[in-house]
PDB file of C-alpha atoms in Angstrom:
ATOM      1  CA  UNK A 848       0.000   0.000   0.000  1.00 89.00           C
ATOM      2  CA  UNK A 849       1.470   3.224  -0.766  1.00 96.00           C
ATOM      3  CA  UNK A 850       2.205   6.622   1.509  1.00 97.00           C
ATOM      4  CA  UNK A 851      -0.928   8.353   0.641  1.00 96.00           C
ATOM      5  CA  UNK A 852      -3.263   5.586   0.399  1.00 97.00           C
ATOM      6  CA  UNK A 853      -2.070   4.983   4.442  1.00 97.00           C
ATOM      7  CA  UNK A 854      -2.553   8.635   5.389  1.00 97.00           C
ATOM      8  CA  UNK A 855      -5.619   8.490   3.805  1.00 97.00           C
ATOM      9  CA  UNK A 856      -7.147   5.500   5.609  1.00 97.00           C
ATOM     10  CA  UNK A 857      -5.287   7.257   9.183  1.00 97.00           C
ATOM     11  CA  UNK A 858      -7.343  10.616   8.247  1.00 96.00           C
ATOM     12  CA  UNK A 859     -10.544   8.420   7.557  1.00 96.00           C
ATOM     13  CA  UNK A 860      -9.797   6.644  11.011  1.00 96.00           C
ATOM     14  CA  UNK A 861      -9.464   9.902  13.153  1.00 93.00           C
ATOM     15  CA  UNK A 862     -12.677  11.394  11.207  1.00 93.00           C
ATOM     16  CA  UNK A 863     -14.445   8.378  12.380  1.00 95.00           C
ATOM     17  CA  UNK A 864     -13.250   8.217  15.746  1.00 94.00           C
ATOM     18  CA  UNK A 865     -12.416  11.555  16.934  1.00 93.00           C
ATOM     19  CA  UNK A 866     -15.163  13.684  18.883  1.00 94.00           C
ATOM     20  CA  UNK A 867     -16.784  16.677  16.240  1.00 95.00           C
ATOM     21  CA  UNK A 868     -15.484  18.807  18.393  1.00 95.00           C
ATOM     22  CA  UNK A 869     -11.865  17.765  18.159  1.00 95.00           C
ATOM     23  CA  UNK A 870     -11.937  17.339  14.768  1.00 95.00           C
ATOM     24  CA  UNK A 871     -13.308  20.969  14.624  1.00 96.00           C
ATOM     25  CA  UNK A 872     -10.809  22.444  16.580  1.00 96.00           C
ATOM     26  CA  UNK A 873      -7.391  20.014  14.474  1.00 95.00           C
ATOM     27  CA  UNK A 874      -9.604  21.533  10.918  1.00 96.00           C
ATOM     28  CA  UNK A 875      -9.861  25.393  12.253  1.00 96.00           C
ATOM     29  CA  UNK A 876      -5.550  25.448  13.249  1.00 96.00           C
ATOM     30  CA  UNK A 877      -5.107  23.707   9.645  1.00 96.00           C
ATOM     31  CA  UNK A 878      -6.748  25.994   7.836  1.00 96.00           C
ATOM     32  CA  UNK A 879      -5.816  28.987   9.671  1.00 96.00           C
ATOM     33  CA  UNK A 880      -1.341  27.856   8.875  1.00 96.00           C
ATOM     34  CA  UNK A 881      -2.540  27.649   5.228  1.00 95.00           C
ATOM     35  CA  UNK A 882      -4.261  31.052   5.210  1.00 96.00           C
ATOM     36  CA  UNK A 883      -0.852  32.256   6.949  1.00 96.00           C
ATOM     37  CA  UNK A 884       1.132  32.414   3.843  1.00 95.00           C
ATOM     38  CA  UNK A 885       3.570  30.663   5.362  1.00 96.00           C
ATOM     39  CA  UNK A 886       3.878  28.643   1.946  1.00 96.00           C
ATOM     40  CA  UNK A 887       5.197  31.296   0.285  1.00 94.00           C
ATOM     41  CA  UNK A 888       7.878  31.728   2.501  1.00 91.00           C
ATOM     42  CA  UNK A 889       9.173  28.306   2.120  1.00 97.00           C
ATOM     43  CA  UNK A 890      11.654  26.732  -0.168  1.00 98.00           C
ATOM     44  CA  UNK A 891      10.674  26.035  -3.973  1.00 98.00           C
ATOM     45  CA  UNK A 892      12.458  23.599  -6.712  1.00 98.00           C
ATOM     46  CA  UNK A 893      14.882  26.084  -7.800  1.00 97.00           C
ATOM     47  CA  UNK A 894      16.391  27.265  -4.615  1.00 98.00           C
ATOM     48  CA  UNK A 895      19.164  26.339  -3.451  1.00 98.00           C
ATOM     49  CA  UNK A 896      18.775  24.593   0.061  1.00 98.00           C
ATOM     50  CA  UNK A 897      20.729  26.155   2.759  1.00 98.00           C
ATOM     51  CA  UNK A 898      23.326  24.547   4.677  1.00 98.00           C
ATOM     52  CA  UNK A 899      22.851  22.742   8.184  1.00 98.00           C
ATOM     53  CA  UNK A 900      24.960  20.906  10.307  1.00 98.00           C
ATOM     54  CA  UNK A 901      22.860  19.064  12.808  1.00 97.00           C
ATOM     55  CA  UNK A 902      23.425  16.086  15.395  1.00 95.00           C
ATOM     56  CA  UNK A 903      22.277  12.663  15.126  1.00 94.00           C
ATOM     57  CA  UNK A 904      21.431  10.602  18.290  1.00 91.00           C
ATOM     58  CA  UNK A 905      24.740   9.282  18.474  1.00 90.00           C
ATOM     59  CA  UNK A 906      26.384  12.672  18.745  1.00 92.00           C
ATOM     60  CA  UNK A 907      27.778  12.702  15.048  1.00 95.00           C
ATOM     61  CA  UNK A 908      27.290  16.320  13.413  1.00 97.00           C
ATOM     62  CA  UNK A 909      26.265  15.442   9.546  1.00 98.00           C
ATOM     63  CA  UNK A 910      26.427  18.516   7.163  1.00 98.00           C
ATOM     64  CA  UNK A 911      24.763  18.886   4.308  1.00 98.00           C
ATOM     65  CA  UNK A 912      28.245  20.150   2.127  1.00 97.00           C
ATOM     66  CA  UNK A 913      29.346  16.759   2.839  1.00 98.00           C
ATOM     67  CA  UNK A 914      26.411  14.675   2.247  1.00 98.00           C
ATOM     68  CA  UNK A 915      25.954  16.941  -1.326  1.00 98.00           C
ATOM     69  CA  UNK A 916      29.528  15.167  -2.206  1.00 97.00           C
ATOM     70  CA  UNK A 917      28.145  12.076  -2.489  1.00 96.00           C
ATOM     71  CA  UNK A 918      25.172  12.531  -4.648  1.00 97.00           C
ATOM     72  CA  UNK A 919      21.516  13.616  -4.117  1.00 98.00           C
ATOM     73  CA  UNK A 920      20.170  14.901  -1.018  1.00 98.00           C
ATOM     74  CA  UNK A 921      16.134  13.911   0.313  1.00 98.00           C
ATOM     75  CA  UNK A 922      15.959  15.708   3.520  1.00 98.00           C
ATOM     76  CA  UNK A 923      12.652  15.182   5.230  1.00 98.00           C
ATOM     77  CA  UNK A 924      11.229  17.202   8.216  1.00 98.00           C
ATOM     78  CA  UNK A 925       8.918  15.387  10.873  1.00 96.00           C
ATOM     79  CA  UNK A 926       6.979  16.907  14.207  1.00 95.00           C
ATOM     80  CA  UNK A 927       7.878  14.026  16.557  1.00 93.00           C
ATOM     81  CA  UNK A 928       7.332  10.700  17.453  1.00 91.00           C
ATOM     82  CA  UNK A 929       4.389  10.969  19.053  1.00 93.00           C
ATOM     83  CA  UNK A 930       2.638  11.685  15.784  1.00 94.00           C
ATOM     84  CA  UNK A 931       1.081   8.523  13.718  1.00 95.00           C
ATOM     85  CA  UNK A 932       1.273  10.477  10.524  1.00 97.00           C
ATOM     86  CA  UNK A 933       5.136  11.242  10.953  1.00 96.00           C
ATOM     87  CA  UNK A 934       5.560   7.908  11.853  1.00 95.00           C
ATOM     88  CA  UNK A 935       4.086   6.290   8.457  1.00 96.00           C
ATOM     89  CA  UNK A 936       6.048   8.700   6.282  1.00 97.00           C
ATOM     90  CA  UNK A 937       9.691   7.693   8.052  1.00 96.00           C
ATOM     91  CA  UNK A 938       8.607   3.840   7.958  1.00 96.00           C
ATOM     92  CA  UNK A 939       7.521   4.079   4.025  1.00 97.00           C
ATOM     93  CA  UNK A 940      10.767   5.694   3.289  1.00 97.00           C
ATOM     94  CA  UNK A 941      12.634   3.293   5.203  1.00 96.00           C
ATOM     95  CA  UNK A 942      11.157   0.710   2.881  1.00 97.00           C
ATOM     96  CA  UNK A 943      12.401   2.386   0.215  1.00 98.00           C
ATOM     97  CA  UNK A 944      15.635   3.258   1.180  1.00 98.00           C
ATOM     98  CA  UNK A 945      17.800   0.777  -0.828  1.00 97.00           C
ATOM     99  CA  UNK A 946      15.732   2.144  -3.993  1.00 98.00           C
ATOM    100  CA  UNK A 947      17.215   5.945  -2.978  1.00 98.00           C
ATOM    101  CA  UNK A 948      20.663   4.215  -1.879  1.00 97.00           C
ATOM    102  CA  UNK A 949      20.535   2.603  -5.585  1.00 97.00           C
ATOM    103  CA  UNK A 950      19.968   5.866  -7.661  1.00 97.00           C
ATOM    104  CA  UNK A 951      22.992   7.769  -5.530  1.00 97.00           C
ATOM    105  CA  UNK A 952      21.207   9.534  -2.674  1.00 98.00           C
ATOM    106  CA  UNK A 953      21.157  10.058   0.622  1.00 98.00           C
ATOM    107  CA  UNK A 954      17.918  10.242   3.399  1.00 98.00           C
ATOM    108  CA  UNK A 955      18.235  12.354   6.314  1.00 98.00           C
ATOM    109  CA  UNK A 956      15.195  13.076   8.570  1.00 97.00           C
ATOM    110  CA  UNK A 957      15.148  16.718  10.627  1.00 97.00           C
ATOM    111  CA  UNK A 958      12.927  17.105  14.093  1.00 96.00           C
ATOM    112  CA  UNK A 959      12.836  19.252  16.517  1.00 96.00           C
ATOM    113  CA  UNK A 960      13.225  16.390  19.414  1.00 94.00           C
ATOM    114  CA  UNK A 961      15.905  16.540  21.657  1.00 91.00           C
ATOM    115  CA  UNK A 962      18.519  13.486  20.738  1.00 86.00           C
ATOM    116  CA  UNK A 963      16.996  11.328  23.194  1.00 83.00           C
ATOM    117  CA  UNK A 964      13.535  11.631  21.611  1.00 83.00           C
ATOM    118  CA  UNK A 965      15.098  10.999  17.828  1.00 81.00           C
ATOM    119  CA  UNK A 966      16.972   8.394  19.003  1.00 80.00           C
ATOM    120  CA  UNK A 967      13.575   6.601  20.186  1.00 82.00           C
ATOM    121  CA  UNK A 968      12.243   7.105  16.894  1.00 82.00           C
ATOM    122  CA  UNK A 969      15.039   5.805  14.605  1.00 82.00           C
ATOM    123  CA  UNK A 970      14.699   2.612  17.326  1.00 87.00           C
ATOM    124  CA  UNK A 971      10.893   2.867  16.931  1.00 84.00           C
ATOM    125  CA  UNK A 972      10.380   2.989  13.028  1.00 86.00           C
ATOM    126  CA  UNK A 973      13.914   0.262  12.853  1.00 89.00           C
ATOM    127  CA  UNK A 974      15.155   3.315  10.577  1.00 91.00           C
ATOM    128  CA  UNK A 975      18.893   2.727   8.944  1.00 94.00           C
ATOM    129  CA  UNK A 976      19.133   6.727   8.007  1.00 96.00           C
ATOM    130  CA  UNK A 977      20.021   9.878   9.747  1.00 95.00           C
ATOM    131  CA  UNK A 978      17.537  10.921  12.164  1.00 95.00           C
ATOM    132  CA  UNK A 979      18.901  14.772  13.089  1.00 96.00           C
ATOM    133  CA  UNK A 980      18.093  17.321  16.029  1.00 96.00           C
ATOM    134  CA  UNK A 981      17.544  20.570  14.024  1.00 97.00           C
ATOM    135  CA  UNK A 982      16.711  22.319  18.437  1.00 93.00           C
ATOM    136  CA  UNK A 983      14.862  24.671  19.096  1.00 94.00           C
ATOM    137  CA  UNK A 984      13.952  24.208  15.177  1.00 96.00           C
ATOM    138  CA  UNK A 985      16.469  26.952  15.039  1.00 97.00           C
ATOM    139  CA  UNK A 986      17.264  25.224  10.930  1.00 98.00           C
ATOM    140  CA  UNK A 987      13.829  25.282  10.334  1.00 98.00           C
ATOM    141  CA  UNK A 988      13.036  28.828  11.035  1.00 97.00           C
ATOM    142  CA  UNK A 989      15.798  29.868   9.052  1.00 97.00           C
ATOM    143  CA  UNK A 990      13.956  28.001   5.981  1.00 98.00           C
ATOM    144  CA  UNK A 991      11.123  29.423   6.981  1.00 97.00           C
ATOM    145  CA  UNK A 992       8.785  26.425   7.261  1.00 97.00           C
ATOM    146  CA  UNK A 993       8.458  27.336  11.306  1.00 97.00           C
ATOM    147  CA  UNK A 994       4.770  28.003  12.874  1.00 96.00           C
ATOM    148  CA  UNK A 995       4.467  27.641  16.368  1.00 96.00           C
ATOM    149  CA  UNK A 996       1.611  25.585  17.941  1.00 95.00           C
ATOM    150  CA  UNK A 997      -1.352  27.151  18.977  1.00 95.00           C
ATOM    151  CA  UNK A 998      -3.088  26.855  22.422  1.00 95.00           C
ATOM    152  CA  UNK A 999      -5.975  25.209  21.747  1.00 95.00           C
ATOM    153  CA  UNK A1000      -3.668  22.172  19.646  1.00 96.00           C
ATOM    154  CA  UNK A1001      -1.449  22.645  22.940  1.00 95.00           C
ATOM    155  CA  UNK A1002      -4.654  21.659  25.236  1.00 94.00           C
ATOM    156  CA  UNK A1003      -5.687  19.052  22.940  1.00 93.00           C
ATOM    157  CA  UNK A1004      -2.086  17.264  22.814  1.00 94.00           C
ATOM    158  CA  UNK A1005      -1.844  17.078  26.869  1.00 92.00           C
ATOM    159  CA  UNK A1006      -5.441  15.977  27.259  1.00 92.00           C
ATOM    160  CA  UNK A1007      -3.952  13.344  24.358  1.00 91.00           C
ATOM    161  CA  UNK A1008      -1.002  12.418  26.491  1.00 93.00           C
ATOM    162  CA  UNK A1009       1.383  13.678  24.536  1.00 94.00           C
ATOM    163  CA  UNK A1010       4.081  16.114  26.423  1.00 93.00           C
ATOM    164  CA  UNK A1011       5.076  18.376  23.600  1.00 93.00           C
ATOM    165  CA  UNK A1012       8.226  20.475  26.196  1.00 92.00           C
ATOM    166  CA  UNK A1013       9.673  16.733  27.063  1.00 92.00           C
ATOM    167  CA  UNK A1014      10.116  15.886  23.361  1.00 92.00           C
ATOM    168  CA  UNK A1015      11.366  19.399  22.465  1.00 93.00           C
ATOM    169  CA  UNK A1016      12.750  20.867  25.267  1.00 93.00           C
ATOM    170  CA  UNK A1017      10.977  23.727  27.699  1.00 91.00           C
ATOM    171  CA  UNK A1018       8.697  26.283  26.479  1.00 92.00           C
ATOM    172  CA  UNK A1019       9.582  24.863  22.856  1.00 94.00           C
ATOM    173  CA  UNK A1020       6.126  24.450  20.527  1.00 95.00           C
ATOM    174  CA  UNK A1021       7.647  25.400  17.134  1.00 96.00           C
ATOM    175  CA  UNK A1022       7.254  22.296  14.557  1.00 96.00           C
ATOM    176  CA  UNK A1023       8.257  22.344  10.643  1.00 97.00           C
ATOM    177  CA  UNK A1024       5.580  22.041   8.427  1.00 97.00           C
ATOM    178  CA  UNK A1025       5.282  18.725   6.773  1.00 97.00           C
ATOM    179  CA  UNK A1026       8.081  19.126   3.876  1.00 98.00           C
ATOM    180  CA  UNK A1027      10.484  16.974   1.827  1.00 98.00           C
ATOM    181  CA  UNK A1028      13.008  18.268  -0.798  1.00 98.00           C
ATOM    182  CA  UNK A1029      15.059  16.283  -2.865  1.00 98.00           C
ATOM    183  CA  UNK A1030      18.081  17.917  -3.441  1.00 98.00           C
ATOM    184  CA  UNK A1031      20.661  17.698  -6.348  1.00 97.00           C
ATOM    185  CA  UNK A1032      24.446  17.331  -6.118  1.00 96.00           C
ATOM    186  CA  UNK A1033      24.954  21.024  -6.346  1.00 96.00           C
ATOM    187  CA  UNK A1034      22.587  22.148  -3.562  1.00 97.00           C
ATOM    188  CA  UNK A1035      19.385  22.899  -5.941  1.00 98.00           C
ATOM    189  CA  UNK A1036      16.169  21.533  -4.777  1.00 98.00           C
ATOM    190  CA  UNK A1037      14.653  19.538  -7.475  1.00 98.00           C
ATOM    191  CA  UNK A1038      11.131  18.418  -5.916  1.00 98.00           C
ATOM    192  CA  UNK A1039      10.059  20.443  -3.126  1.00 98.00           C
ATOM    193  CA  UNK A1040       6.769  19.286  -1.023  1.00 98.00           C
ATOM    194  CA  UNK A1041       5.459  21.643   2.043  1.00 98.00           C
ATOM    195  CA  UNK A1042       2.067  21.204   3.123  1.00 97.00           C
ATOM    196  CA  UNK A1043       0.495  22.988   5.939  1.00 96.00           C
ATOM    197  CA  UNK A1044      -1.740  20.366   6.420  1.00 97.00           C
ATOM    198  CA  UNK A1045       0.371  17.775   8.050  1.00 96.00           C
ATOM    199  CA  UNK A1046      -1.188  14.769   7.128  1.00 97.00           C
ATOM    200  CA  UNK A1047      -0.342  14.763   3.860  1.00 98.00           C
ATOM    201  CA  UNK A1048       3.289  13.482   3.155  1.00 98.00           C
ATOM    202  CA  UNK A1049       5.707  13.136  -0.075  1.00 98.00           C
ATOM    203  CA  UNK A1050       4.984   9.535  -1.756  1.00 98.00           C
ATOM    204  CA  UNK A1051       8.482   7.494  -1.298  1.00 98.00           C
ATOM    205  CA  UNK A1052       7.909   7.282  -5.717  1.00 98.00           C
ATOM    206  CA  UNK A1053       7.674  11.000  -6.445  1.00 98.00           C
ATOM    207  CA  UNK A1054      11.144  10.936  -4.809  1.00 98.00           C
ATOM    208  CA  UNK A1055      12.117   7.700  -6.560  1.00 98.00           C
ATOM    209  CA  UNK A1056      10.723   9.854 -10.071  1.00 97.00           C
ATOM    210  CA  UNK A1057      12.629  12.999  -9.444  1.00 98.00           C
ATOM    211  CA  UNK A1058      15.845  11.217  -8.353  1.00 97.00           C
ATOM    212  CA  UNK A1059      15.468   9.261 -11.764  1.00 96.00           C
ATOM    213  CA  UNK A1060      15.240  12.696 -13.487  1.00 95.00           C
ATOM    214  CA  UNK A1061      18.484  13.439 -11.813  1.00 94.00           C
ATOM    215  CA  UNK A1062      19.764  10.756 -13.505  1.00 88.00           C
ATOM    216  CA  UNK A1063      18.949  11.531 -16.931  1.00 84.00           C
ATOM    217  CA  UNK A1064      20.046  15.280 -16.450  1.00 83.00           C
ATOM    218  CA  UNK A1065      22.931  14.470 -15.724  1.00 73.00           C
ATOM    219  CA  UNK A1066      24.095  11.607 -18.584  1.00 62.00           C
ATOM    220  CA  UNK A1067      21.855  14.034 -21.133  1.00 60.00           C
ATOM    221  CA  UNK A1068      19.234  11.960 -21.869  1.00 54.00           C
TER     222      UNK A1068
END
């Protein structure tokens, strides 16, 4: 079953399961980030991606000038997790990371959880890629893909259990939006994906497509 057939049946679960009034109150923050405009701040195919140098769980700094050496970047951005829809994309694309390793590229995954917390999910989702600590979302921000949550989603995620400050750190409710960029050799984003709704996710073959196009750029075809 693909990505977006699986988000779709998790958005068709929650619609059936949810209280009206919680999905009311998930639907009103959703479409107030896309009436934002915070789209149009974000990075397009075209841009060139800026640097980062971030941490993975095992307290190795990765940086993008060195991962670019190598071949094709896909650097994905997830909340945390604690979120179901998160966790489906980073398990799809761990199914189909010997497909990106084949076709020359690299998979890193960015979050705002504190090392512990990533290193929980890489154990969690059995993922064989980078899983980095972009705190405080300070990387984010500077892309510009930053909103910060609003109370009422704040009340909603405690009376859900989940403890937003102990995956992020204190006081810290800034997530990405839900974005994925596939990134050739020489730092030029290729496919770009931001959604403001984040249950929506890049399909693991739009990346396989546009690293394919790479390809063929690149021998002339």
């Amino acid at each position: 079953m693909s990505l977006s057939s699986q988000l779709t049946e998790k958005r068709d679960a929650n619609a059936a399961n949810l209280p009206p009034e919680v999905l009311a109150i998930m639907s009103d923050a959703t479409l107030n980030l896309k009436l934002s405009g915070i789209i149009d701040s974000a990075p397009k195919a075209g841009d060139k991606l800026a640097a980062f140098s971030l941490t993975n769980p095992l307290g190795v700094t990765r940086h993008l000038t060195d991962l670019l050496a190598n071949g094709p970047v896909v650097v994905t951005f997830y909340r945390g997790n604690w979120c179901p829809y998160c966790n489906l994309a980073l398990r799809a694309y761990q199914q189909h990371l010997a497909e990106f390793k084949q076709l020359g590229a690299t998979l890193v995954a960015i979050t705002p959880e504190l090392p512990d917390m990533s290193l929980s999910t890489a154990e969690k989702n059995e993922l064989e890629f980078d899983v980095l600590s972009d705190v405080n979302a300070e990387y984010a921000k500077a892309l510009g893909l930053v909103f910060s949550l609003p109370d009422s989603i704040r009340d909603l995620y405690q009376k859900f259990g989940v403890e937003v400050e102990k995956h992020n750190g204190a006081d810290q409710f800034d997530f990405p939006l839900a974005a994925t960029f596939v990134v050739a050799k020489d730092g030029t984003i290729v496919k770009a994906f931001v959604d403001a709704d984040y249950t929506y996710r890049l399909d693991p073959e739009d990346i396989i497509s546009s690293l394919k196009e790479l390809i063929k750029s690149a021998v002339g075809i």
